[in-house]
mmCIF file with all atom_site columns, C-alpha atoms in Angstrom:
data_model
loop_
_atom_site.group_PDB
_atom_site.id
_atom_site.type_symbol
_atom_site.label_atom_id
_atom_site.label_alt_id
_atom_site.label_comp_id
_atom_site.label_asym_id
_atom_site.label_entity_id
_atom_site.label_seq_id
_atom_site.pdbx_PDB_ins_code
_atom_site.Cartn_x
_atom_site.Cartn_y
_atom_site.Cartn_z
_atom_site.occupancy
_atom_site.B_iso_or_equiv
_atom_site.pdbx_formal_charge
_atom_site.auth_seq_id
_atom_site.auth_comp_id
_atom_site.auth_asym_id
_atom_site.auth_atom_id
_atom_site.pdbx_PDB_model_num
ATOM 1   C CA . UNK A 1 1   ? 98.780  110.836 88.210  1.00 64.00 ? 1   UNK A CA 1
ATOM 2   C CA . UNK A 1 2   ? 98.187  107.177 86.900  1.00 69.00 ? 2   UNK A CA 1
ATOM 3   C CA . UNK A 1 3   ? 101.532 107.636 84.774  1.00 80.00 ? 3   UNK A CA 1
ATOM 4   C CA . UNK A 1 4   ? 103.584 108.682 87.889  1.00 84.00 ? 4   UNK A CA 1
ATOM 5   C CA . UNK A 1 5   ? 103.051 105.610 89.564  1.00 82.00 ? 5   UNK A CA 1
ATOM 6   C CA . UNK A 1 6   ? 102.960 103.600 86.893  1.00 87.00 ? 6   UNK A CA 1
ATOM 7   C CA . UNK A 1 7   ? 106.503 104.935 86.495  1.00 89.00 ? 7   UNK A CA 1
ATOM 8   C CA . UNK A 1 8   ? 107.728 105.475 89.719  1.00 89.00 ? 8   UNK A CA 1
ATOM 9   C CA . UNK A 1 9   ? 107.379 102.226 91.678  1.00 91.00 ? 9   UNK A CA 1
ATOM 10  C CA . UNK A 1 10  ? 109.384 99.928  88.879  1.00 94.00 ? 10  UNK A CA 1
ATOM 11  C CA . UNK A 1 11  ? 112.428 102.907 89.460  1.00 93.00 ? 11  UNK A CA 1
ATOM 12  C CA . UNK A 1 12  ? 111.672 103.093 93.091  1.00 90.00 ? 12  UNK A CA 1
ATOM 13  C CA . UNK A 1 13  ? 112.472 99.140  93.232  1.00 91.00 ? 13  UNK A CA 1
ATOM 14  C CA . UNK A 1 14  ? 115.259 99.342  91.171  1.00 94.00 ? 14  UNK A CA 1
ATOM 15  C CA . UNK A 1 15  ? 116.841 102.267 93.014  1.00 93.00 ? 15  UNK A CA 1
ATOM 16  C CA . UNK A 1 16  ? 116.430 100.416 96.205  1.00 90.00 ? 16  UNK A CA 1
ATOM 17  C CA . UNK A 1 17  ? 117.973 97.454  95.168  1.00 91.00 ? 17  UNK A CA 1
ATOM 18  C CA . UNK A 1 18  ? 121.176 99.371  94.173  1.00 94.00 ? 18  UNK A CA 1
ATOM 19  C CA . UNK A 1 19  ? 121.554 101.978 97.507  1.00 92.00 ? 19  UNK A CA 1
ATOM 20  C CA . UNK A 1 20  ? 121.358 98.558  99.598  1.00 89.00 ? 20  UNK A CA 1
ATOM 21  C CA . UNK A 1 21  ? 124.023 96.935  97.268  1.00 91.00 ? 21  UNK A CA 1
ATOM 22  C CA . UNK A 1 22  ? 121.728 93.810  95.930  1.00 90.00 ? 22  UNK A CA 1
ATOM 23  C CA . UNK A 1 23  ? 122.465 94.430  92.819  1.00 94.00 ? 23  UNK A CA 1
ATOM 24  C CA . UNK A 1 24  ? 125.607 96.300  91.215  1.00 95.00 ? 24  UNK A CA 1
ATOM 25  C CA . UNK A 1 25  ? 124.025 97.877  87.869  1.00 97.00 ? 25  UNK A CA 1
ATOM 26  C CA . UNK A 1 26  ? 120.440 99.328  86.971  1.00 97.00 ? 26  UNK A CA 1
ATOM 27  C CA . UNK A 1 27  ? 119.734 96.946  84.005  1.00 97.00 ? 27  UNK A CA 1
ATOM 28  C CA . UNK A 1 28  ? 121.088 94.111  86.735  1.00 96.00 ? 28  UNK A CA 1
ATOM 29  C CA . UNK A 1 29  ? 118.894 95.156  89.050  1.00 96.00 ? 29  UNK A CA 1
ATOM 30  C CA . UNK A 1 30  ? 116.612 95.276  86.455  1.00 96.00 ? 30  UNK A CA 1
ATOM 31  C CA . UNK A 1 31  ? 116.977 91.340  85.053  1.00 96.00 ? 31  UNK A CA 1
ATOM 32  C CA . UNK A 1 32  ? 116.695 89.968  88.914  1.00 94.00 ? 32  UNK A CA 1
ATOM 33  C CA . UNK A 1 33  ? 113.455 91.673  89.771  1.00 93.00 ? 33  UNK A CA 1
ATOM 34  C CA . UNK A 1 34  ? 112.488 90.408  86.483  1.00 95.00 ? 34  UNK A CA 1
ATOM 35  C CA . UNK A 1 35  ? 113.728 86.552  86.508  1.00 95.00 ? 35  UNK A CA 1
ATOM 36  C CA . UNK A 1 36  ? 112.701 86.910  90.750  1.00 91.00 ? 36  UNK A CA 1
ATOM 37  C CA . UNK A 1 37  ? 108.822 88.287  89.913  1.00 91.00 ? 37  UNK A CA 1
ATOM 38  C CA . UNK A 1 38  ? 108.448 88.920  86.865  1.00 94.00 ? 38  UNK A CA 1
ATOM 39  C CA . UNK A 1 39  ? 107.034 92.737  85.820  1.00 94.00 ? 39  UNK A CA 1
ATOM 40  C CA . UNK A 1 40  ? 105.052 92.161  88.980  1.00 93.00 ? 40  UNK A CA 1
ATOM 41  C CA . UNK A 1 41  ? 108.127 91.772  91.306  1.00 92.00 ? 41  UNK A CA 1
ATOM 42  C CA . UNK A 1 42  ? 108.119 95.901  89.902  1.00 93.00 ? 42  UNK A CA 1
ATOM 43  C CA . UNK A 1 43  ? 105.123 96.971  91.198  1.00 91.00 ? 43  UNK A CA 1
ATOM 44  C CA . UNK A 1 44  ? 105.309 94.831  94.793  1.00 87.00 ? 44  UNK A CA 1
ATOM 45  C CA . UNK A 1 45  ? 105.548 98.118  96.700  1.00 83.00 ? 45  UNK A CA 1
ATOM 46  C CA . UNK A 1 46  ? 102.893 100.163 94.345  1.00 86.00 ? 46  UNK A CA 1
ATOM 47  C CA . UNK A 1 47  ? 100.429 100.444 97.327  1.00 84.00 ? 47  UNK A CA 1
ATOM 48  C CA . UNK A 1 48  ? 103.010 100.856 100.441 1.00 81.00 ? 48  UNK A CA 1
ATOM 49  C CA . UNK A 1 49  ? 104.709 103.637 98.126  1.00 81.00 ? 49  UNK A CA 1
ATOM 50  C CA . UNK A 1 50  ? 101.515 105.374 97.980  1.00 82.00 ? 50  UNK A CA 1
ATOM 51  C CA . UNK A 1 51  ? 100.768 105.040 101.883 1.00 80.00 ? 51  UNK A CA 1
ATOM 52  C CA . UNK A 1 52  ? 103.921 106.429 102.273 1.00 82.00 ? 52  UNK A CA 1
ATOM 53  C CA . UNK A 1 53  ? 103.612 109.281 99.717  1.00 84.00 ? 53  UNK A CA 1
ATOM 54  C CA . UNK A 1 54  ? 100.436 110.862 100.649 1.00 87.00 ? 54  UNK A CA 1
ATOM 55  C CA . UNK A 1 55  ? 100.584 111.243 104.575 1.00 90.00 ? 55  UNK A CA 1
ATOM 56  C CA . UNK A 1 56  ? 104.449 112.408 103.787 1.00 91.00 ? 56  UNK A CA 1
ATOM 57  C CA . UNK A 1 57  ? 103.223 115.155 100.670 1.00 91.00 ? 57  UNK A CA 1
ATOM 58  C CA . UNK A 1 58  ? 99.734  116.325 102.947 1.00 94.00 ? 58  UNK A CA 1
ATOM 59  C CA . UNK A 1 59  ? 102.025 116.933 106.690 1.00 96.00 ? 59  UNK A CA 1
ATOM 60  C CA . UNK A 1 60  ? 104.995 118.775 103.966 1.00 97.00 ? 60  UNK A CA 1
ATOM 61  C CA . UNK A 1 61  ? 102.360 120.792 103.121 1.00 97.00 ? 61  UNK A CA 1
ATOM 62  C CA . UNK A 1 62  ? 100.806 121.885 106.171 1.00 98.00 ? 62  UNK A CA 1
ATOM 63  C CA . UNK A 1 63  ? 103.846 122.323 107.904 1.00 98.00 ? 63  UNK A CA 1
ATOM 64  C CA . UNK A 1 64  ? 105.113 124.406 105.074 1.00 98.00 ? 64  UNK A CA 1
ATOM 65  C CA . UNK A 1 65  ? 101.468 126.601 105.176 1.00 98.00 ? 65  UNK A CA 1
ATOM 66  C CA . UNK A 1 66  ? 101.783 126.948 108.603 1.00 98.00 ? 66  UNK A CA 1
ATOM 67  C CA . UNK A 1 67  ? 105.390 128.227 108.281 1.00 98.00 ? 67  UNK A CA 1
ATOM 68  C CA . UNK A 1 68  ? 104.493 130.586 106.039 1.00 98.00 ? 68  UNK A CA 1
ATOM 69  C CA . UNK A 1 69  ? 101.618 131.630 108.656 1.00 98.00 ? 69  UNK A CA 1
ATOM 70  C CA . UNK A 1 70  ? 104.376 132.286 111.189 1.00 97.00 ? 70  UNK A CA 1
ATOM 71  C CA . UNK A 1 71  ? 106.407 134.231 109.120 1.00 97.00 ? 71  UNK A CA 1
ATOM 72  C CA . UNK A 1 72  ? 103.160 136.943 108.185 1.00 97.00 ? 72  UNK A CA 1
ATOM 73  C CA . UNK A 1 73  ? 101.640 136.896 111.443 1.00 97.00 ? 73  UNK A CA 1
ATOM 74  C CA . UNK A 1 74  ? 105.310 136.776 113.865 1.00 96.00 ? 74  UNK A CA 1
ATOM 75  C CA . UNK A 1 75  ? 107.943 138.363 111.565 1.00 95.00 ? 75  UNK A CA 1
ATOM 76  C CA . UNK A 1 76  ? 105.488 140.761 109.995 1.00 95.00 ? 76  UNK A CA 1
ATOM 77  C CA . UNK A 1 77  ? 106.326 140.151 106.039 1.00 96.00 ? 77  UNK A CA 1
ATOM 78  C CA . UNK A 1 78  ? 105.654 138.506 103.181 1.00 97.00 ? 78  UNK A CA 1
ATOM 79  C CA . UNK A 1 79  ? 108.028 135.012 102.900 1.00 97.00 ? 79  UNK A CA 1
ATOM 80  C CA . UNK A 1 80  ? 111.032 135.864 101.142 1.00 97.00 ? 80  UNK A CA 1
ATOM 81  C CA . UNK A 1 81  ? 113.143 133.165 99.007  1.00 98.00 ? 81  UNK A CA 1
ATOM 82  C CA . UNK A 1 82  ? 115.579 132.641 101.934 1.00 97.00 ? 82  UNK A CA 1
ATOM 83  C CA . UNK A 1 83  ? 112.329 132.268 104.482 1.00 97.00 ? 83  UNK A CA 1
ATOM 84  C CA . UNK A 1 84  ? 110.662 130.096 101.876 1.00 97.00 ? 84  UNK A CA 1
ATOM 85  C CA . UNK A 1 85  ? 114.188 127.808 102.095 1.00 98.00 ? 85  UNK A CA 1
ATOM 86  C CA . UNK A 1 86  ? 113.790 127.522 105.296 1.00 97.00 ? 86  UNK A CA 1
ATOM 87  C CA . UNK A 1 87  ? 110.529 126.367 105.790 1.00 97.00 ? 87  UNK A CA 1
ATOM 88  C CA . UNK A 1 88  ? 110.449 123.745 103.137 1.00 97.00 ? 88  UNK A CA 1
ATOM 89  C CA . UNK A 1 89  ? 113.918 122.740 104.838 1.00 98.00 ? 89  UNK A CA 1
ATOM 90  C CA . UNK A 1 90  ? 111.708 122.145 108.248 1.00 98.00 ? 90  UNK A CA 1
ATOM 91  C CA . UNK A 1 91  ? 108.901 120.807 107.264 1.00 98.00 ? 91  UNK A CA 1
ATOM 92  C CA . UNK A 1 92  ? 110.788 118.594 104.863 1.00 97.00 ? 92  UNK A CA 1
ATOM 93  C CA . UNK A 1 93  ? 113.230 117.236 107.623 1.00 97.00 ? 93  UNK A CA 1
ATOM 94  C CA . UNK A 1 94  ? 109.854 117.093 110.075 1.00 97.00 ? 94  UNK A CA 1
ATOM 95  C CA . UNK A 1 95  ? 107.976 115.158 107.995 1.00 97.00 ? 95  UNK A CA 1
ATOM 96  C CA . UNK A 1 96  ? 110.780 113.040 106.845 1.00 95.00 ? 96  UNK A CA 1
ATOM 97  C CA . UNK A 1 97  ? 111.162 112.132 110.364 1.00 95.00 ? 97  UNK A CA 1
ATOM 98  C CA . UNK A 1 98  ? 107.375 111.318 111.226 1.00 95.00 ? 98  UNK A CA 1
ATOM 99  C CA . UNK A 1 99  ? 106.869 109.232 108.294 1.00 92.00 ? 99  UNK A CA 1
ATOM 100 C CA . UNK A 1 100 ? 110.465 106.780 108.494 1.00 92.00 ? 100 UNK A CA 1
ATOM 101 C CA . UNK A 1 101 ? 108.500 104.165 109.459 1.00 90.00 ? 101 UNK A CA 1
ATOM 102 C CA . UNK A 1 102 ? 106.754 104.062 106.468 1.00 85.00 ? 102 UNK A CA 1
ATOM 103 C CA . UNK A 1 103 ? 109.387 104.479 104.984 1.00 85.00 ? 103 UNK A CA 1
ATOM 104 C CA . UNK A 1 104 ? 111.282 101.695 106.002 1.00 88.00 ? 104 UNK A CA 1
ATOM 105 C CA . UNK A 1 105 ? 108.023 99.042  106.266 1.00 85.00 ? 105 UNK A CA 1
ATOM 106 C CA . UNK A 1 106 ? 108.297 99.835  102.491 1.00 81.00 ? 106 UNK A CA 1
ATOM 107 C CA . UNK A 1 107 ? 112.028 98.952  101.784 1.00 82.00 ? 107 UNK A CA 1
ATOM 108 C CA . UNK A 1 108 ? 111.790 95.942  103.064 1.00 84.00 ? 108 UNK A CA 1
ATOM 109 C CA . UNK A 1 109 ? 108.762 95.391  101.065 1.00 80.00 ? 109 UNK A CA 1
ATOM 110 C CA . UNK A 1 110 ? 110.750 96.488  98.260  1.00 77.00 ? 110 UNK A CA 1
ATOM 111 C CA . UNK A 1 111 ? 113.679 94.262  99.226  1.00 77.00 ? 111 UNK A CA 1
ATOM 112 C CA . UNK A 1 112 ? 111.958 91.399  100.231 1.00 74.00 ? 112 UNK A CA 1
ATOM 113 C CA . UNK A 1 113 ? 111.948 88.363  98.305  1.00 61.00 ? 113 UNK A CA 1
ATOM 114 C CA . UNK A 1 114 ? 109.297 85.939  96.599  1.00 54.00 ? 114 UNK A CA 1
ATOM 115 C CA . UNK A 1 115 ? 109.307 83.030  98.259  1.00 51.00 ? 115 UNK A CA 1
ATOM 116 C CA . UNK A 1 116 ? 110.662 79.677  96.586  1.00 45.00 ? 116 UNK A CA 1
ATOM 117 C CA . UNK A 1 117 ? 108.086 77.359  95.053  1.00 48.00 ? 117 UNK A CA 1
#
């Protein structure tokens, strides 16, 4: 799990820097965040990515369990594909909604810049 992170928050600041138009190209994006911070400018959201991540993957899940519940115990089957699309459509879009504020605390993290010396 190490690996993924390790991984994930240099392309996670990257990413954000192009979708809000900072920078125009990946290895652009790339050289500012490097010339701005240095490889630590890469990593400046490694923790708020993580408090973002694991409330967002742990209410996916138990929305999604309890979906499934409700399917058994109210519709009286086992989840079918189309069922299973639908619940990890709701408690994706749920729990994309409960945790936008972490979401955004963390893109401006992401977006915000080291101060001058």
């Amino acid at each position: 799990n190490a690996a993924y992170w390790v991984i994930r928050c240099p392309a996670d600041t990257v990413k954000t820097r192009l979708q809000a138009g900072v920078d125009k190209t990946v290895p652009g994006a790339i050289a500012a965040v490097y010339n701005s911070d240095g490889v630590r400018g890469f990593y400046r959201a490694f923790f708020p990515l993580q408090t973002l991540d694991f409330p967002f993957t742990a209410i996916n899940l138990a929305l999604f369990a309890a979906y499934k519940t409700f399917v058994v115990t109210y519709l009286g089957h086992e989840p079918g594909v189309a069922d299973l699309a639908v619940g990890g459509f709701l408690s994706a879009s749920v729990t994309a909604g409960l945790t936008t504020p972490l979401s955004i605390a963390t893109t401006r993290i992401l977006m915000a810049s080291r101060p001058a010396p």
